[in-house]
XYZ file of C-alpha atoms in Angstrom:
657
model
C 18.844 87.846 41.430
C 16.199 89.470 39.025
C 12.593 88.010 38.966
C 12.418 85.235 36.793
C 9.098 83.927 35.548
C 9.241 80.162 34.698
C 7.078 77.441 34.345
C 7.478 73.908 36.591
C 5.387 70.790 37.286
C 3.983 70.105 40.575
C 3.217 66.535 42.288
C 0.961 66.242 44.854
C -1.534 63.372 45.990
C -4.893 64.387 44.461
C -8.323 62.870 44.080
C -9.157 63.817 40.245
C -12.495 65.920 40.070
C -14.085 64.286 37.791
C -16.948 65.107 35.230
C -19.363 67.851 35.874
C -22.471 66.617 37.135
C -24.712 67.110 33.352
C -27.652 67.753 35.276
C -28.792 72.058 34.687
C -28.504 73.104 37.780
C -32.346 74.666 38.273
C -32.254 74.437 42.020
C -32.373 77.613 44.132
C -28.856 78.820 45.062
C -28.945 77.590 48.857
C -28.391 80.797 51.245
C -25.575 79.591 53.764
C -24.427 82.755 53.606
C -27.684 84.835 54.978
C -29.853 86.661 57.279
C -33.728 87.045 58.138
C -35.121 90.180 57.471
C -35.125 90.861 61.077
C -31.867 90.679 61.970
C -31.145 93.244 58.479
C -33.111 95.590 59.862
C -30.873 96.180 62.369
C -27.840 96.364 60.529
C -26.354 100.553 58.973
C -28.108 101.302 56.091
C -25.540 101.054 53.528
C -25.048 97.454 54.308
C -28.603 96.298 54.821
C -28.947 97.400 51.012
C -25.927 96.616 49.605
C -27.528 92.863 51.521
C -30.701 93.269 49.542
C -27.902 93.387 46.406
C -29.032 90.512 43.438
C -28.354 87.292 44.465
C -28.082 84.788 41.326
C -31.183 82.753 41.529
C -29.544 79.612 40.298
C -25.779 78.387 39.566
C -26.790 78.490 35.957
C -24.908 78.716 33.158
C -22.143 76.997 35.494
C -22.736 73.103 35.898
C -22.032 71.092 39.392
C -18.848 69.124 40.097
C -19.757 66.470 42.236
C -18.205 63.580 40.573
C -14.670 63.833 42.386
C -13.571 60.493 45.533
C -11.042 60.267 47.796
C -8.568 58.298 46.424
C -5.898 59.760 45.799
C -2.962 59.105 43.670
C 0.379 61.414 42.354
C -0.783 63.888 39.729
C 1.254 66.411 38.280
C 0.193 69.816 38.147
C 1.488 72.746 35.681
C 2.954 75.323 37.504
C 4.049 78.857 37.528
C 6.503 80.090 39.226
C 8.051 83.463 40.314
C 10.817 84.676 41.917
C 13.328 87.221 43.069
C 16.095 87.029 45.987
C 13.176 87.297 49.076
C 10.484 85.650 47.948
C 9.428 81.960 45.214
C 6.475 82.385 44.543
C 4.718 79.225 43.164
C 0.749 79.871 41.057
C -1.258 77.322 39.856
C -2.996 78.822 36.441
C -5.082 75.184 36.184
C -6.752 75.309 39.524
C -7.564 78.839 39.362
C -5.116 80.575 39.810
C -4.060 79.850 43.089
C -1.531 80.692 44.704
C -0.127 77.311 45.634
C 3.176 79.341 47.839
C 4.424 82.167 48.887
C 7.997 81.134 50.098
C 10.113 83.553 52.343
C 13.813 82.474 51.152
C 15.586 84.398 53.401
C 13.450 83.160 56.759
C 13.383 79.892 54.833
C 9.423 80.165 56.009
C 6.249 79.393 53.852
C 4.238 82.401 54.685
C 0.793 80.293 53.730
C -0.806 77.330 54.284
C 0.564 75.079 51.770
C -1.997 71.938 51.310
C 0.139 68.999 50.831
C -2.211 67.090 49.187
C -4.931 68.256 46.480
C -8.552 66.832 47.906
C -11.440 68.036 46.542
C -14.736 68.882 48.581
C -17.979 70.626 48.466
C -17.110 74.066 49.451
C -17.488 75.853 46.441
C -20.228 77.512 45.370
C -20.417 74.856 41.721
C -19.213 71.804 44.440
C -15.437 71.226 44.168
C -12.968 73.601 45.920
C -9.469 72.740 47.816
C -8.245 74.269 50.684
C -5.020 76.324 51.198
C -2.887 79.029 49.862
C -4.091 82.285 48.471
C -7.325 82.018 46.129
C -9.553 84.746 43.873
C -13.102 84.726 44.746
C -15.521 86.196 41.981
C -19.016 86.010 41.995
C -21.259 85.473 44.837
C -21.181 85.000 48.043
C -18.977 81.842 48.988
C -16.276 80.011 47.241
C -15.826 81.361 43.269
C -17.025 78.525 40.972
C -13.414 78.848 39.528
C -12.184 77.245 42.298
C -11.246 74.299 40.084
C -11.400 75.346 36.595
C -8.550 76.082 34.338
C -7.591 79.993 33.566
C -5.818 81.816 30.582
C -2.536 82.825 31.796
C 0.405 85.047 30.522
C 3.374 86.619 30.948
C 3.646 90.324 30.344
C 5.385 93.320 30.720
C 5.225 94.771 34.994
C 5.781 98.364 35.717
C 9.136 98.103 36.439
C 10.623 96.372 33.627
C 10.584 93.090 34.278
C 7.834 90.815 33.842
C 4.681 89.554 35.625
C 2.161 87.119 35.380
C -1.489 88.037 34.097
C -4.111 85.437 35.317
C -8.316 86.263 33.209
C -11.216 84.609 32.540
C -15.129 85.027 32.234
C -16.750 85.087 35.360
C -19.843 83.183 34.116
C -22.420 83.360 37.142
C -22.159 87.713 37.020
C -20.612 87.718 33.125
C -17.868 89.364 33.869
C -14.607 89.436 32.867
C -11.620 89.613 35.778
C -7.717 90.018 35.602
C -4.898 89.230 38.323
C -1.664 90.066 37.806
C 1.105 88.981 40.254
C 4.614 90.298 40.190
C 7.703 90.565 42.767
C 9.723 93.800 41.779
C 13.344 93.130 41.853
C 13.706 94.562 45.717
C 10.524 93.742 47.303
C 9.661 91.166 49.666
C 6.245 91.652 48.696
C 4.047 89.902 46.033
C 2.350 93.019 44.092
C -1.611 91.586 43.031
C -3.069 94.286 40.559
C -7.084 93.126 40.177
C -9.680 94.392 37.734
C -13.290 93.639 36.563
C -14.274 94.784 34.102
C -18.276 95.573 32.881
C -18.521 95.701 29.312
C -22.540 95.304 28.976
C -24.892 98.183 28.953
C -26.316 96.958 32.410
C -25.141 97.723 35.791
C -23.645 94.431 37.134
C -23.264 92.778 40.806
C -19.902 92.353 42.125
C -18.095 90.330 44.460
C -15.128 89.850 45.503
C -12.802 88.725 48.114
C -9.292 87.802 48.333
C -8.629 84.333 50.751
C -5.611 83.424 52.161
C -5.284 79.985 54.324
C -2.578 80.322 57.005
C -0.867 78.088 59.533
C -2.675 77.251 62.345
C -0.841 77.463 65.768
C -1.638 77.753 69.253
C -0.078 80.384 69.439
C -1.065 82.313 66.138
C -2.914 85.530 66.304
C -4.715 87.165 63.799
C -4.277 91.270 63.534
C -6.637 94.011 61.730
C -7.099 97.470 63.034
C -10.262 96.883 64.599
C -11.892 97.098 67.797
C -15.505 95.446 66.240
C -16.021 92.842 64.497
C -19.196 91.418 62.685
C -19.675 88.006 63.963
C -21.222 85.077 61.265
C -22.040 81.795 62.347
C -23.289 78.783 61.091
C -26.589 79.802 62.659
C -27.137 82.529 60.603
C -26.996 85.017 63.081
C -24.767 88.692 62.926
C -23.964 90.836 65.390
C -21.286 93.136 66.022
C -19.034 91.903 68.683
C -16.089 93.649 70.603
C -12.638 92.561 69.632
C -10.078 91.317 70.562
C -12.724 89.283 73.561
C -15.762 87.975 72.915
C -17.857 85.838 75.115
C -15.268 85.356 77.658
C -12.352 84.573 74.713
C -9.745 86.722 73.077
C -11.432 85.541 69.359
C -8.142 86.941 67.622
C -6.287 82.873 68.471
C -8.041 80.929 66.011
C -7.802 77.702 68.581
C -9.540 79.838 71.529
C -12.837 79.437 69.341
C -15.190 76.011 69.423
C -16.910 76.713 66.365
C -16.460 77.930 62.958
C -17.113 81.067 62.423
C -15.788 84.626 60.464
C -15.213 87.578 61.960
C -15.608 90.603 59.944
C -13.784 93.319 61.076
C -15.192 96.958 61.307
C -11.876 98.819 59.346
C -12.268 102.388 60.034
C -12.651 104.200 56.973
C -9.420 106.464 57.496
C -7.660 103.111 58.390
C -4.630 101.669 56.748
C -6.347 98.638 55.405
C -4.335 94.999 56.327
C -4.835 92.101 58.646
C -1.629 89.797 59.937
C -1.158 86.500 61.417
C 2.000 86.310 63.292
C 3.157 83.718 65.576
C 4.187 82.937 68.589
C 7.667 84.784 67.956
C 5.904 87.719 66.255
C 6.589 86.149 62.326
C 4.536 85.697 59.902
C 2.280 87.460 57.018
C 0.550 90.755 56.501
C -1.974 91.473 54.009
C -2.518 95.392 52.735
C -3.499 97.128 49.505
C -5.513 100.246 48.703
C -8.672 100.989 49.847
C -10.977 100.075 47.428
C -10.336 96.619 49.095
C -12.206 97.779 52.051
C -13.235 94.235 54.135
C -11.195 91.975 55.713
C -12.099 88.918 57.500
C -10.734 85.789 60.390
C -12.328 82.372 59.040
C -11.775 80.135 62.074
C -12.811 76.006 62.124
C -12.016 76.461 66.187
C -10.871 73.257 68.325
C -14.272 71.904 68.513
C -14.761 68.135 67.484
C -16.440 68.793 64.065
C -13.826 71.723 63.589
C -11.005 70.146 63.628
C -13.075 67.087 61.567
C -13.244 68.991 58.910
C -9.733 69.717 59.078
C -8.568 66.445 58.458
C -10.958 66.354 55.697
C -9.170 68.766 53.177
C -6.239 67.401 54.317
C -3.968 64.704 55.601
C -4.252 63.722 58.985
C -1.706 64.751 61.378
C -0.840 67.962 59.291
C -1.150 71.621 61.096
C -3.975 73.653 60.545
C -5.145 76.888 58.851
C -7.492 79.920 59.819
C -7.757 82.283 56.858
C -7.073 86.021 56.418
C -9.622 87.185 53.626
C -10.201 90.513 51.976
C -13.236 91.957 50.447
C -14.822 95.092 48.415
C -17.275 95.036 51.600
C -17.717 94.595 54.803
C -18.639 91.729 54.647
C -19.677 88.450 52.472
C -23.539 89.461 52.710
C -23.029 92.378 50.625
C -22.213 93.568 47.032
C -21.411 96.167 45.359
C -22.925 97.570 42.113
C -20.685 97.891 39.043
C -22.091 100.078 36.342
C -22.183 99.811 32.691
C -19.367 100.061 30.702
C -17.407 100.209 34.103
C -14.259 98.697 35.466
C -12.954 98.310 39.546
C -9.596 97.354 40.382
C -7.231 98.054 43.404
C -3.810 96.308 44.090
C -3.159 93.788 47.361
C 0.663 93.483 49.076
C 1.377 89.810 50.506
C 4.679 89.752 52.279
C 6.417 88.323 55.406
C 6.236 90.463 59.106
C 8.850 90.380 61.874
C 6.795 92.509 65.205
C 8.105 92.629 68.686
C 5.808 89.554 70.426
C 5.733 90.314 73.204
C 3.174 93.389 72.331
C 1.649 91.472 69.240
C 0.216 88.770 72.423
C 0.160 91.017 74.885
C -3.276 92.393 76.857
C -3.190 95.582 75.054
C -4.871 95.135 71.892
C -4.421 98.860 70.304
C -0.440 98.012 71.130
C -0.825 94.874 69.872
C -2.311 96.545 66.494
C -0.040 99.593 66.297
C 3.079 97.592 66.710
C 1.754 95.359 63.532
C 0.640 99.097 61.735
C 4.412 100.540 62.800
C 6.187 97.420 61.121
C 4.264 97.418 58.593
C 5.129 101.251 57.611
C 9.081 100.728 57.756
C 8.472 97.396 55.645
C 6.154 98.857 52.622
C 4.879 101.965 53.607
C 1.260 103.062 52.485
C 2.169 105.245 49.908
C 4.186 103.424 48.474
C 1.285 100.738 47.822
C -0.106 103.521 46.091
C 2.314 104.802 44.199
C 2.660 100.896 42.923
C -1.023 100.729 41.562
C -0.757 103.563 39.725
C 2.784 101.980 38.167
C 0.696 99.460 37.411
C -2.810 100.907 35.551
C -0.786 101.603 32.836
C 0.375 98.193 32.436
C -3.245 96.463 33.210
C -3.822 96.884 29.014
C -0.232 95.251 28.021
C -1.153 92.423 25.582
C 0.468 89.136 26.810
C 3.749 88.154 24.532
C 4.297 84.866 26.441
C 1.417 81.831 26.875
C 1.287 80.440 29.500
C -1.740 78.287 30.034
C -5.112 78.866 28.116
C -8.582 78.609 30.469
C -11.888 78.068 29.016
C -13.519 79.103 25.739
C -16.375 80.537 26.977
C -14.704 84.530 27.264
C -13.919 84.040 23.663
C -17.292 83.006 22.346
C -19.571 86.001 24.058
C -16.616 88.282 22.908
C -17.528 86.855 19.283
C -20.538 87.467 20.209
C -20.939 91.290 21.179
C -17.267 92.356 20.107
C -16.355 93.641 23.534
C -12.763 95.217 22.648
C -11.082 94.580 26.322
C -7.117 95.438 25.745
C -5.017 92.953 28.172
C -7.507 90.099 27.897
C -8.203 88.663 24.507
C -10.149 85.937 24.735
C -8.862 84.070 21.026
C -10.804 82.569 19.445
C -8.680 79.428 18.986
C -9.928 78.728 22.839
C -13.544 78.138 21.016
C -14.409 74.396 22.534
C -16.928 71.587 21.342
C -19.132 73.008 24.387
C -19.503 76.365 22.412
C -19.484 74.918 19.362
C -23.355 74.333 19.002
C -23.375 78.170 20.779
C -21.109 79.087 18.483
C -23.486 77.577 15.487
C -26.805 79.608 16.509
C -24.649 82.658 16.353
C -23.803 82.151 13.551
C -26.868 80.437 11.492
C -30.066 81.201 14.161
C -30.610 77.592 14.409
C -29.246 75.408 17.401
C -27.970 72.351 16.419
C -28.793 68.360 16.779
C -25.956 66.758 18.525
C -24.417 64.325 15.891
C -24.839 60.978 18.577
C -26.493 60.656 20.781
C -25.015 62.333 24.108
C -26.261 63.551 27.727
C -27.127 67.590 26.509
C -24.204 70.060 26.918
C -24.760 72.753 28.989
C -27.327 75.725 28.704
C -26.684 79.624 28.674
C -29.050 81.686 30.441
C -28.140 85.161 29.759
C -30.457 87.439 28.174
C -28.615 87.638 24.817
C -28.506 84.248 24.116
C -31.930 83.748 25.410
C -33.471 86.317 22.626
C -31.691 83.579 19.747
C -33.007 80.429 21.454
C -36.412 82.075 21.497
C -36.383 83.281 17.729
C -34.612 79.995 16.848
C -36.760 77.269 14.954
C -37.874 74.936 17.659
C -36.850 72.226 17.733
C -36.570 69.637 21.824
C -32.974 70.375 21.690
C -33.592 74.351 21.545
C -36.713 73.896 23.704
C -34.782 72.036 26.185
C -31.986 75.069 26.760
C -34.589 77.451 25.812
C -36.626 76.139 28.749
C -33.548 76.569 31.023
C -32.576 79.969 29.894
C -36.165 80.863 30.911
C -36.212 78.773 34.455
C -33.084 80.810 35.706
C -34.647 84.435 34.014
C -37.639 83.461 36.575
C -40.045 83.277 34.134
C -40.874 79.782 35.489
C -44.699 78.685 33.567
C -43.351 79.697 30.473
C -40.010 77.828 30.934
C -42.638 74.757 31.584
C -44.170 75.353 29.052
C -40.979 75.067 26.768
C -39.954 71.865 28.257
C -43.674 70.153 27.904
C -43.613 71.379 23.843
C -40.437 70.016 23.874
C -41.247 66.495 25.299
C -43.932 66.244 22.886
C -40.805 66.044 19.595
C -38.310 64.686 21.324
C -36.586 61.443 20.884
C -34.506 61.823 23.984
C -37.257 62.782 26.619
C -35.439 62.138 30.734
C -32.921 65.613 30.410
C -36.871 67.458 29.742
C -38.548 64.844 32.018
C -36.176 65.635 34.734
C -36.509 69.370 34.025
C -40.142 69.037 34.822
C -40.265 67.475 37.660
C -37.612 69.534 39.168
C -40.935 71.943 37.921
C -43.121 70.253 39.897
C -41.695 69.784 43.083
C -40.971 73.578 42.843
C -44.144 73.971 42.649
C -45.770 71.474 45.140
C -46.303 68.882 43.317
C -44.928 66.033 44.514
C -46.362 62.644 43.650
C -46.071 63.994 39.979
C -42.272 64.740 39.916
C -41.934 61.566 41.941
C -44.024 60.177 38.705
C -41.603 62.455 36.188
C -38.193 61.540 37.981
C -38.710 58.061 37.580
C -40.256 57.873 33.502
C -36.650 60.674 33.361
C -34.322 57.318 34.869
C -36.098 54.824 32.583
C -35.688 56.705 29.841
C -32.130 56.831 30.631
C -31.643 53.703 31.074
C -33.707 52.850 27.583
C -31.561 55.803 26.032
C -28.054 55.017 27.438
C -25.314 54.250 25.248
C -22.079 52.552 27.383
C -20.197 53.180 30.444
C -18.111 55.296 29.606
C -17.804 58.718 31.966
C -20.579 61.193 30.979
C -23.134 58.056 30.888
C -22.445 57.152 33.855
C -22.904 60.545 35.422
C -25.005 61.138 33.931
C -26.846 57.644 35.374
C -25.990 58.638 38.841
C -27.445 62.398 39.041
C -31.121 61.634 36.937
C -30.698 58.024 39.935
C -29.916 59.451 42.624
C -32.574 62.007 42.403
C -35.099 59.665 41.274
C -35.053 57.696 44.610
C -34.305 60.819 46.853
C -37.860 62.192 44.722
C -39.531 58.851 45.363
C -38.982 58.924 49.003
C -40.218 62.106 49.839
C -43.303 61.407 47.775
C -43.323 57.991 50.221
C -42.830 54.878 47.613
C -40.137 52.869 48.911
C -40.650 50.062 46.166
C -40.132 52.083 43.159
C -37.054 53.975 45.122
C -35.797 50.080 45.257
C -36.228 49.529 41.705
C -34.584 52.844 41.099
C -31.138 52.108 43.674
C -31.723 48.378 41.356
C -29.947 49.297 38.354
C -27.550 51.625 39.280
C -24.117 50.083 38.250
C -21.727 48.437 41.774
C -19.528 51.053 41.472
C -22.237 54.109 41.852
C -23.787 52.235 44.632
C -20.577 52.278 46.626
C -19.624 55.719 46.845
C -20.525 57.172 50.032
C -23.397 59.510 48.636
C -25.135 56.541 47.622
C -24.271 54.842 50.402
C -26.252 57.053 52.583
C -28.849 57.109 50.587
C -29.334 53.291 51.236
C -29.780 53.997 54.634
C -32.757 56.276 53.606
C -33.485 53.805 51.463
C -32.985 50.285 54.269
C -35.086 53.137 56.978
C -38.594 53.760 54.618
C -38.810 50.298 54.076
C -38.205 49.472 58.402
C -34.865 48.731 58.030
C -33.310 50.532 61.309
C -31.027 47.559 61.391
C -29.987 47.346 58.433
C -29.173 51.450 57.882
C -27.725 51.326 60.953
C -25.463 48.304 59.822
C -24.641 50.890 56.755
C -22.686 53.300 58.763
C -21.199 50.543 61.277
C -19.245 49.289 58.514
C -18.340 52.532 57.449
C -18.529 55.344 54.647
C -17.608 58.880 53.546
C -19.413 61.155 51.419
C -17.317 62.700 49.002
C -19.197 65.912 48.170
C -20.510 66.509 51.668
C -22.118 70.152 51.363
C -20.341 72.284 54.169
C -22.872 73.127 56.734
C -24.602 69.610 55.661
C -25.989 67.915 58.511
C -27.625 65.089 55.979
C -24.710 62.856 58.351
C -26.381 63.468 62.204
C -29.853 63.929 60.642
C -30.303 60.279 59.348
C -27.853 58.904 62.343
C -30.492 59.390 64.327
C -32.693 57.745 63.142
C -30.451 54.632 62.474
C -29.702 54.677 66.429
C -29.977 56.660 69.924
C -26.578 56.597 70.115
C -24.405 60.044 70.137
C -23.024 60.579 66.427
C -19.931 59.125 66.265
C -17.002 61.119 65.524
C -16.962 60.269 61.774
C -19.957 61.631 60.720
C -19.841 64.687 62.971
C -18.773 67.689 60.168
C -21.427 69.694 62.118
C -20.142 73.012 61.899
C -22.393 75.009 64.309
C -23.536 74.852 68.108
C -26.007 71.984 69.328
C -29.169 73.806 70.155
C -33.130 72.448 71.156
């Protein structure tokens, strides 16, 4: 059959993502994947230099997604299917452009780990993320802030005369537009993926990219890549060079032979072909290869320990097969970033498809022979010159304009194009995609003034890049403008000026709580805990007086402000004030797992250890538990001398002294 592209609907048990947290993410971005200065000094010069980079200080202008739960109901997701005689590829444009399924038709095998549910979890840079398939990570170290966001999608002409699916968006952490082109040549068993990132600005930009593929994890699953060494990174935040495949007495290329979650960044020689494969006990599975620009290869494994298994069950349906991740990136490790020059672009081609190799060689004791077997079979199926030729053939089509729209993403790219007049052939950010969130910024752009809201609502998202900050600085200094200006100044590192802007806005603001909360965060960052607690409490009280209804936006604001107030008051040793905030939260909010945990902490601060233990005994689930978080174990150790129950064990690193 000729390659076809069609729309369909995929129905999955799903927990809704919920509303975005309305509070701007002012706190420093967590450094889960980082190493200390001493470790950095011992690394190769290029790696150390690329680790220094320019890490984003905050998540701004992106908002945190932490309003999801654990209750799943059948939900329809718009999907796009690309199909030929060999493969059926299912793509979800509304969920970050994720490739949900890569089905090999002749063998009737699924080549990916296909999650049977959609369950958000706190792994993305901005919170909500879900496991499975192939995801496209751009921005900063970690899972992209676009993990559950809609992307623009359209059909465009493919290099072989057929059709391909283009996904594109404006990545807001780094202010960069990107595109992902997916097509199946009519006679190919490999999904071709052309990727391009452009920097339209007159300044260089940090560039981070890792393509992340989830594969089924069986006892016989082995991950192979052309490397004899790897950089091991564990959640104790150490980076060390280790041999491949054996490390500390175990063959770590079998994911289930490790106990704890860990990353292995393979040291692929510069002249070697770039590939990584996940093969089962019969020597069959998935291989990914690319042009040489995409130099990095990585294995992430959950391990066989209790916490790793617990996370696997948390992210999918209990009783289903687990998964490991094989990844490909622009640098050797995910702790590094490249620089994209002003006005420049970077592009490459990736290919995903089936591979069958001799199982005895693949699973033998000779690692070099196993890798040579895979590379030989890959060369027979998809020679390296064919990948380079496909990339060259695709490049002229990267600028081709869409011929049929499939899905719409956000309006933020359209706002940037409207502001600067960028010309981005092939990725149109149409003015028609501008929406309610962009409306006040469009008015600032056209009139020079930020509009007052027409009704009392929580403030919309702030923009923080230099050009928007400049416009806010010259706009009339009303309270709403001062609020957004302070957020932009804070993100830029001008903390003192941000505080001055918020204080000026507070003097005249009819809605005080957003400014009070911002000032409270500034107090905390400055070490003024008592004053921060006062301001958090005042912000919550002002919000309660201003709140208009029990709708989604006001409930999200109350939960977010209330949680921060209670945590600040507990740090300041004021449990009575924290209790007063708790009492004014709605019953539905108090029943959330995150707030059940917070209640246990409050009970401890009040001296009620048995009652705090009873909260754990009754059972709860913190839906937005962050990757690497150890808060459950920390609170449990205060309520009980017993070992941490399995239901609360999400520790991702070995226990230490």
